Short mmCIF file of C-alpha atoms in Angstrom, two decimals:
data_model
loop_
_atom_site.label_atom_id
_atom_site.label_comp_id
_atom_site.label_asym_id
_atom_site.label_seq_id
_atom_site.Cartn_x
_atom_site.Cartn_y
_atom_site.Cartn_z
CA MET V 1 -55.08 73.65 -15.84
CA ASN V 2 -58.60 72.81 -16.45
CA LYS V 3 -57.71 69.44 -17.92
CA SER V 4 -55.93 68.48 -14.90
CA LYS V 5 -58.80 69.63 -12.72
CA ASN V 6 -61.05 67.59 -14.98
CA ILE V 7 -58.97 64.48 -14.57
CA VAL V 8 -59.02 64.71 -10.94
CA LYS V 9 -62.73 65.21 -10.87
CA GLY V 10 -63.05 61.95 -13.04
CA MET V 11 -60.67 60.05 -10.67
CA LEU V 12 -62.71 61.40 -7.56
CA TRP V 13 -66.18 60.13 -9.21
CA ALA V 14 -64.63 56.81 -10.24
CA GLY V 15 -62.79 56.38 -6.88
CA THR V 16 -66.19 56.91 -5.07
CA ALA V 17 -67.85 54.40 -7.45
CA SER V 18 -65.13 51.73 -6.52
CA ILE V 19 -65.53 52.50 -2.85
CA SER V 20 -69.29 51.95 -3.39
CA TRP V 21 -68.71 48.67 -4.83
CA GLY V 22 -66.50 47.81 -1.90
CA VAL V 23 -69.12 48.67 0.55
CA SER V 24 -71.69 46.52 -1.40
CA GLY V 25 -69.33 43.46 -1.30
CA THR V 26 -68.89 43.79 2.49
CA VAL V 27 -72.93 44.22 3.07
CA LEU V 28 -73.15 41.04 0.84
CA GLN V 29 -71.16 39.06 3.24
CA LEU V 30 -73.44 40.01 6.06
CA ILE V 31 -76.38 39.08 3.97
CA SER V 32 -75.13 35.67 2.86
CA GLN V 33 -73.56 34.74 5.93
CA ASN V 34 -74.86 36.36 9.14
CA LEU V 35 -78.34 36.71 7.83
CA ALA V 36 -78.16 33.34 5.95
CA ILE V 37 -80.17 34.59 3.15
CA PRO V 38 -80.42 31.98 0.25
CA ALA V 39 -78.74 32.99 -2.88
CA HIS V 40 -81.63 32.39 -5.33
CA TRP V 41 -83.93 34.67 -3.42
CA MET V 42 -81.34 37.35 -3.14
CA LEU V 43 -80.42 37.35 -6.64
CA SER V 44 -84.14 37.44 -7.85
CA MET V 45 -84.86 40.18 -5.42
CA ARG V 46 -81.52 42.34 -6.46
CA THR V 47 -81.85 42.16 -10.20
CA SER V 48 -85.63 42.72 -10.12
CA ALA V 49 -85.41 45.85 -7.97
CA ALA V 50 -82.25 47.10 -9.70
CA GLY V 51 -83.63 46.36 -13.25
CA ALA V 52 -86.82 48.19 -12.67
CA ILE V 53 -84.98 51.12 -11.17
CA LEU V 54 -82.59 51.41 -14.09
CA LEU V 55 -85.27 50.98 -16.76
CA ILE V 56 -87.33 53.80 -15.11
CA ILE V 57 -84.18 55.99 -14.97
CA SER V 58 -83.41 55.05 -18.67
CA ALA V 59 -86.94 55.77 -19.90
CA PHE V 60 -86.80 59.15 -18.16
CA LEU V 61 -83.32 60.01 -19.80
CA TYR V 62 -83.93 58.48 -23.26
CA ARG V 63 -87.52 57.88 -23.54
CA GLY V 64 -88.55 55.82 -26.54
CA LYS V 65 -84.92 55.09 -27.28
CA ILE V 66 -84.70 52.56 -24.64
CA PHE V 67 -86.27 49.84 -27.05
CA ASN V 68 -83.77 50.65 -29.78
CA VAL V 69 -81.55 47.90 -28.37
CA PHE V 70 -84.12 45.24 -29.69
CA LYS V 71 -83.96 46.66 -33.38
CA SER V 72 -81.07 44.25 -34.68
CA TRP V 73 -80.41 40.71 -34.20
CA PRO V 74 -76.72 41.17 -33.22
CA SER V 75 -77.64 43.60 -30.67
CA VAL V 76 -80.43 41.34 -29.02
CA ILE V 77 -78.07 38.47 -28.97
CA SER V 78 -75.33 40.56 -27.38
CA LEU V 79 -77.93 41.75 -24.75
CA PHE V 80 -79.23 38.44 -23.92
CA SER V 81 -75.62 36.90 -23.67
CA TYR V 82 -74.76 39.55 -21.49
CA ALA V 83 -77.66 39.09 -19.31
CA VAL V 84 -77.25 35.22 -18.96
CA PHE V 85 -73.31 34.65 -19.25
CA GLY V 86 -72.36 38.10 -17.84
CA LEU V 87 -74.88 39.37 -15.23
CA MET V 88 -76.42 36.21 -14.03
CA ALA V 89 -73.27 34.25 -14.09
CA ASN V 90 -71.37 36.85 -12.21
CA LEU V 91 -73.68 37.69 -9.71
CA TYR V 92 -74.29 33.89 -8.81
CA THR V 93 -70.54 32.96 -8.64
CA PHE V 94 -69.75 36.08 -6.64
CA TYR V 95 -72.44 35.47 -4.12
CA TYR V 96 -71.29 31.85 -3.65
CA SER V 97 -67.63 32.72 -3.39
CA VAL V 98 -68.71 35.30 -0.57
CA GLN V 99 -71.02 33.03 1.19
CA THR V 100 -68.43 30.25 1.30
CA GLY V 101 -65.38 32.30 2.11
CA ASN V 102 -65.37 36.10 2.64
CA ALA V 103 -65.81 39.18 0.55
CA SER V 104 -62.30 40.20 0.65
CA MET V 105 -60.84 37.25 -1.17
CA ALA V 106 -63.91 37.00 -3.61
CA THR V 107 -63.30 40.73 -4.65
CA ILE V 108 -59.62 40.05 -5.29
CA LEU V 109 -60.30 37.16 -7.39
CA GLN V 110 -63.14 39.06 -9.39
CA TYR V 111 -60.49 41.80 -9.76
CA LEU V 112 -58.43 39.62 -12.05
CA SER V 113 -61.18 39.87 -14.80
CA PRO V 114 -58.66 41.98 -17.15
CA LEU V 115 -56.26 39.03 -16.99
CA PHE V 116 -59.15 36.70 -18.36
CA ILE V 117 -60.09 39.15 -20.98
CA VAL V 118 -56.44 39.19 -22.33
CA PHE V 119 -56.32 35.15 -22.06
CA GLY V 120 -59.61 35.01 -24.18
CA GLY V 121 -57.73 37.56 -26.77
CA TRP V 122 -54.75 35.07 -26.86
CA PHE V 123 -57.09 31.85 -27.04
CA PHE V 124 -59.76 32.81 -29.41
CA GLN V 125 -58.30 35.75 -31.50
CA HIS V 126 -54.67 34.27 -31.39
CA SER V 127 -53.36 37.84 -30.61
CA ARG V 128 -49.57 37.90 -29.38
CA PRO V 129 -49.24 38.67 -25.67
CA LEU V 130 -47.16 41.69 -24.72
CA LYS V 131 -44.26 41.35 -22.33
CA SER V 132 -46.41 43.43 -19.81
CA ASP V 133 -49.28 40.67 -20.02
CA LEU V 134 -46.75 37.96 -19.01
CA LEU V 135 -45.18 39.98 -16.18
CA SER V 136 -48.67 40.82 -14.88
CA PHE V 137 -49.66 37.36 -14.92
CA VAL V 138 -46.87 36.28 -12.89
CA ILE V 139 -47.10 38.98 -10.37
CA ALA V 140 -50.94 38.30 -10.10
CA MET V 141 -50.57 34.70 -9.52
CA ALA V 142 -48.09 35.44 -6.82
CA GLY V 143 -50.24 37.94 -5.08
CA VAL V 144 -53.40 35.41 -5.31
CA PHE V 145 -51.10 32.88 -3.80
CA LEU V 146 -50.17 34.97 -0.87
CA CYS V 147 -53.71 36.01 -0.15
CA LEU V 148 -54.85 32.26 -0.31
CA THR V 149 -52.34 31.02 1.94
CA LYS V 150 -51.60 33.92 4.24
CA GLY V 151 -47.95 32.64 4.53
CA ASN V 152 -48.88 29.24 5.66
CA PHE V 153 -48.04 27.63 2.40
CA GLY V 154 -49.53 24.27 3.48
CA HIS V 155 -53.04 25.00 3.20
CA LEU V 156 -55.56 27.52 1.78
CA ALA V 157 -57.04 30.27 4.07
CA ILE V 158 -60.53 29.81 2.49
CA PRO V 159 -62.36 26.78 1.47
CA LEU V 160 -61.36 25.44 -1.83
CA ASN V 161 -64.98 25.85 -3.34
CA SER V 162 -64.75 29.61 -2.21
CA PHE V 163 -61.65 29.87 -4.30
CA LEU V 164 -63.25 27.98 -7.27
CA TRP V 165 -66.39 30.34 -7.06
CA GLY V 166 -64.09 33.24 -6.92
CA LEU V 167 -62.17 32.10 -10.21
CA GLY V 168 -65.71 31.81 -11.87
CA SER V 169 -66.40 35.34 -10.68
CA GLY V 170 -63.38 36.46 -12.34
CA ILE V 171 -64.02 34.79 -15.60
CA THR V 172 -67.73 36.03 -15.72
CA ALA V 173 -66.74 39.53 -14.99
CA ALA V 174 -64.64 39.41 -18.01
CA PHE V 175 -67.80 38.16 -19.83
CA TYR V 176 -69.71 41.05 -18.17
CA VAL V 177 -67.38 43.48 -20.00
CA VAL V 178 -66.86 41.86 -23.34
CA LEU V 179 -70.39 40.57 -24.22
CA PRO V 180 -72.62 43.70 -24.17
CA GLN V 181 -70.07 45.59 -26.51
CA LYS V 182 -72.28 44.98 -29.62
CA ALA V 183 -75.18 46.22 -27.92
CA ALA V 184 -73.59 49.18 -26.41
CA GLU V 185 -72.39 50.35 -29.84
CA GLU V 186 -75.44 52.27 -30.52
CA ASN V 187 -77.25 52.28 -27.29
CA SER V 188 -76.51 53.96 -23.93
CA PRO V 189 -74.62 51.71 -21.44
CA LEU V 190 -77.29 52.56 -19.06
CA VAL V 191 -79.96 51.19 -21.16
CA VAL V 192 -77.96 48.20 -21.86
CA LEU V 193 -77.44 47.56 -18.16
CA GLY V 194 -81.27 48.09 -17.43
CA TRP V 195 -82.48 45.68 -19.80
CA GLY V 196 -79.66 42.98 -18.98
CA THR V 197 -80.56 43.51 -15.17
CA ALA V 198 -84.27 43.34 -15.95
CA ILE V 199 -83.65 40.09 -18.17
CA ALA V 200 -81.57 38.39 -15.49
CA GLY V 201 -84.24 39.33 -12.95
CA VAL V 202 -86.98 37.55 -14.94
CA LEU V 203 -84.79 34.61 -15.48
CA PHE V 204 -83.86 34.32 -11.74
CA ASN V 205 -87.60 34.65 -10.69
CA LEU V 206 -88.62 31.83 -13.12
CA TYR V 207 -86.52 29.50 -10.65
CA GLN V 208 -87.14 31.42 -7.45
CA PRO V 209 -89.76 34.00 -7.56
CA PHE V 210 -88.71 36.68 -4.78
CA TRP V 211 -92.30 36.82 -3.44
CA VAL V 212 -92.58 32.93 -2.87
CA ASN V 213 -91.26 31.59 0.48
CA PRO V 214 -89.24 34.79 1.31
CA PRO V 215 -87.02 35.11 4.34
CA HIS V 216 -88.12 36.76 7.46
CA ILE V 217 -88.26 40.40 6.73
CA THR V 218 -86.46 42.50 9.02
CA GLY V 219 -85.08 46.26 9.29
CA THR V 220 -81.59 44.89 8.79
CA LEU V 221 -82.56 42.67 5.64
CA VAL V 222 -84.34 45.76 3.90
CA ALA V 223 -81.54 47.99 4.74
CA SER V 224 -78.78 45.45 3.54
CA VAL V 225 -80.62 44.68 0.50
CA SER V 226 -81.21 48.25 -0.37
CA THR V 227 -77.66 48.85 0.13
CA VAL V 228 -76.41 46.18 -2.27
CA VAL V 229 -79.12 47.21 -5.05
CA LEU V 230 -78.38 51.07 -4.66
CA PHE V 231 -74.36 50.92 -3.96
CA GLY V 232 -73.65 47.75 -5.76
CA THR V 233 -75.31 48.64 -9.16
CA ILE V 234 -77.18 51.96 -9.61
CA ILE V 235 -75.10 54.55 -7.75
CA PRO V 236 -71.64 53.25 -8.78
CA PHE V 237 -72.48 52.92 -12.38
CA GLY V 238 -74.09 56.48 -12.67
CA MET V 239 -70.87 57.71 -11.04
CA LEU V 240 -68.54 55.81 -13.40
CA MET V 241 -70.49 57.21 -16.36
CA HIS V 242 -70.11 60.59 -15.07
CA ALA V 243 -66.37 60.16 -14.35
CA THR V 244 -65.82 59.24 -18.22
CA LYS V 245 -66.89 62.90 -18.95
CA PHE V 246 -63.76 64.33 -17.16
CA ALA V 247 -61.09 61.62 -17.64
CA PRO V 248 -60.15 59.11 -20.21
CA SER V 249 -61.23 55.49 -19.49
CA ASP V 250 -57.74 54.31 -18.58
CA VAL V 251 -57.34 56.97 -15.82
CA VAL V 252 -60.73 56.06 -14.61
CA SER V 253 -60.04 52.33 -14.62
CA ILE V 254 -57.07 53.07 -12.45
CA MET V 255 -59.47 53.93 -9.64
CA ASP V 256 -60.84 50.29 -9.63
CA ALA V 257 -57.99 49.36 -7.32
CA LEU V 258 -59.92 50.98 -4.36
CA GLN V 259 -62.67 48.31 -4.36
CA PRO V 260 -60.65 45.32 -3.06
CA ILE V 261 -58.83 47.82 -0.67
CA VAL V 262 -62.19 48.98 0.69
CA THR V 263 -63.58 45.59 0.97
CA ALA V 264 -60.56 44.29 2.92
CA ILE V 265 -60.69 47.29 5.48
CA LEU V 266 -64.29 46.88 5.89
CA SER V 267 -63.71 43.24 6.46
CA VAL V 268 -61.45 43.73 9.20
CA ILE V 269 -63.53 46.35 10.84
CA PHE V 270 -66.82 44.55 10.75
CA PHE V 271 -65.98 40.88 10.58
CA LYS V 272 -62.64 40.90 12.56
CA GLU V 273 -61.02 39.08 9.65
CA TRP V 274 -57.53 40.22 10.70
CA MET V 275 -54.93 40.35 8.08
CA ASN V 276 -51.30 39.69 8.26
CA TRP V 277 -48.52 41.43 6.19
CA ILE V 278 -48.40 38.67 3.71
CA GLU V 279 -52.03 38.99 2.90
CA ILE V 280 -51.60 42.60 2.41
CA LEU V 281 -48.67 42.11 0.23
CA GLY V 282 -50.72 39.69 -1.94
CA ILE V 283 -53.43 42.41 -2.36
CA VAL V 284 -50.78 44.97 -3.35
CA LEU V 285 -49.17 42.63 -5.92
CA VAL V 286 -52.66 41.79 -7.54
CA ILE V 287 -53.57 45.50 -7.74
CA LEU V 288 -49.96 46.31 -9.25
CA ALA V 289 -50.41 43.44 -11.75
CA ILE V 290 -53.80 44.74 -13.13
CA TYR V 291 -52.10 48.28 -13.33
CA ILE V 292 -49.08 46.81 -15.37
CA LEU V 293 -51.49 45.01 -17.54
CA GLN V 294 -53.93 48.04 -18.21
CA ASN V 295 -50.98 50.48 -18.67
CA GLY V 296 -49.12 48.02 -20.97
CA ARG V 297 -52.16 47.51 -23.07
CA ARG V 298 -52.71 51.17 -23.34
CA LYS V 299 -49.30 51.93 -24.46
CA GLY V 300 -49.23 49.00 -26.76
CA HIS V 301 -52.36 50.24 -28.36
CA LEU V 302 -51.05 53.80 -28.74
CA GLU V 303 -47.88 52.39 -30.39
CA GLN V 304 -50.03 50.47 -32.73
CA GLU V 305 -51.96 53.51 -33.69
CA TYR V 306 -48.81 55.53 -34.32
CA ASP V 307 -47.38 52.66 -36.50
CA LEU V 308 -50.67 52.62 -38.65
CA HIS V 309 -50.79 56.46 -38.85
CA TYR V 310 -47.07 56.60 -40.31
#
């Protein structure tokens, strides 16, 4: 009974984190489109604020241990690769996908990142694909096609450049997961995220310092940027870390499906982006595909462990 209660707790924490990311994505559309905030200023501001807050929290929790990530070259290379090709690239591509299209479609395309991770394994490690991998790929492509066309198969429902930025977001989200693994082997994920975000902030500010030629500061802008910083990075990551204390990672990952659902619902409410049943079916298919992929991978891993044991 206690175990089932803990799993429910973990799912609730993970679900709340996904909802938080969904809210952040919707607010990002307000910032990029309605407020027309330039991407470079927003990214400099976001990573600077989030990086500083995360490092302060890390220093409070882990004290001097936050510098251990710099003690070995493999860890340092992993950290900087994560900061540049994971964090910076993902934030950049996602922002432009939202700005040129909408948050709902950008989130769906970014949600495909587990597929890109599997593709990377096929290509670079020559790992044999599972049947569930192939099935999930076909279902995901069908879902994305329905979302992109909304049933009118003659043209895209979003601009082509938004679609391409969204694909880039999905690929860089895969880098975001894979690249920090070496640094996270002997360091807290919170510390790795803090340093990665801070490094990204320094690099973004080298190109566009957030204090140089800032946009007109309004209450709406301050509230919106604060929402993205808190609900797009700090709060959901803390919730996700807390969720893993109660439930296994494969159960926690299932709750990721709430993010595109929440973003789609909020886009309808606040931006009047009405969705027809074909687009809704497409979202459902993409979520189903990622579930099949993750579930198949988990079962395949367990079977492999069983075979090795015996």
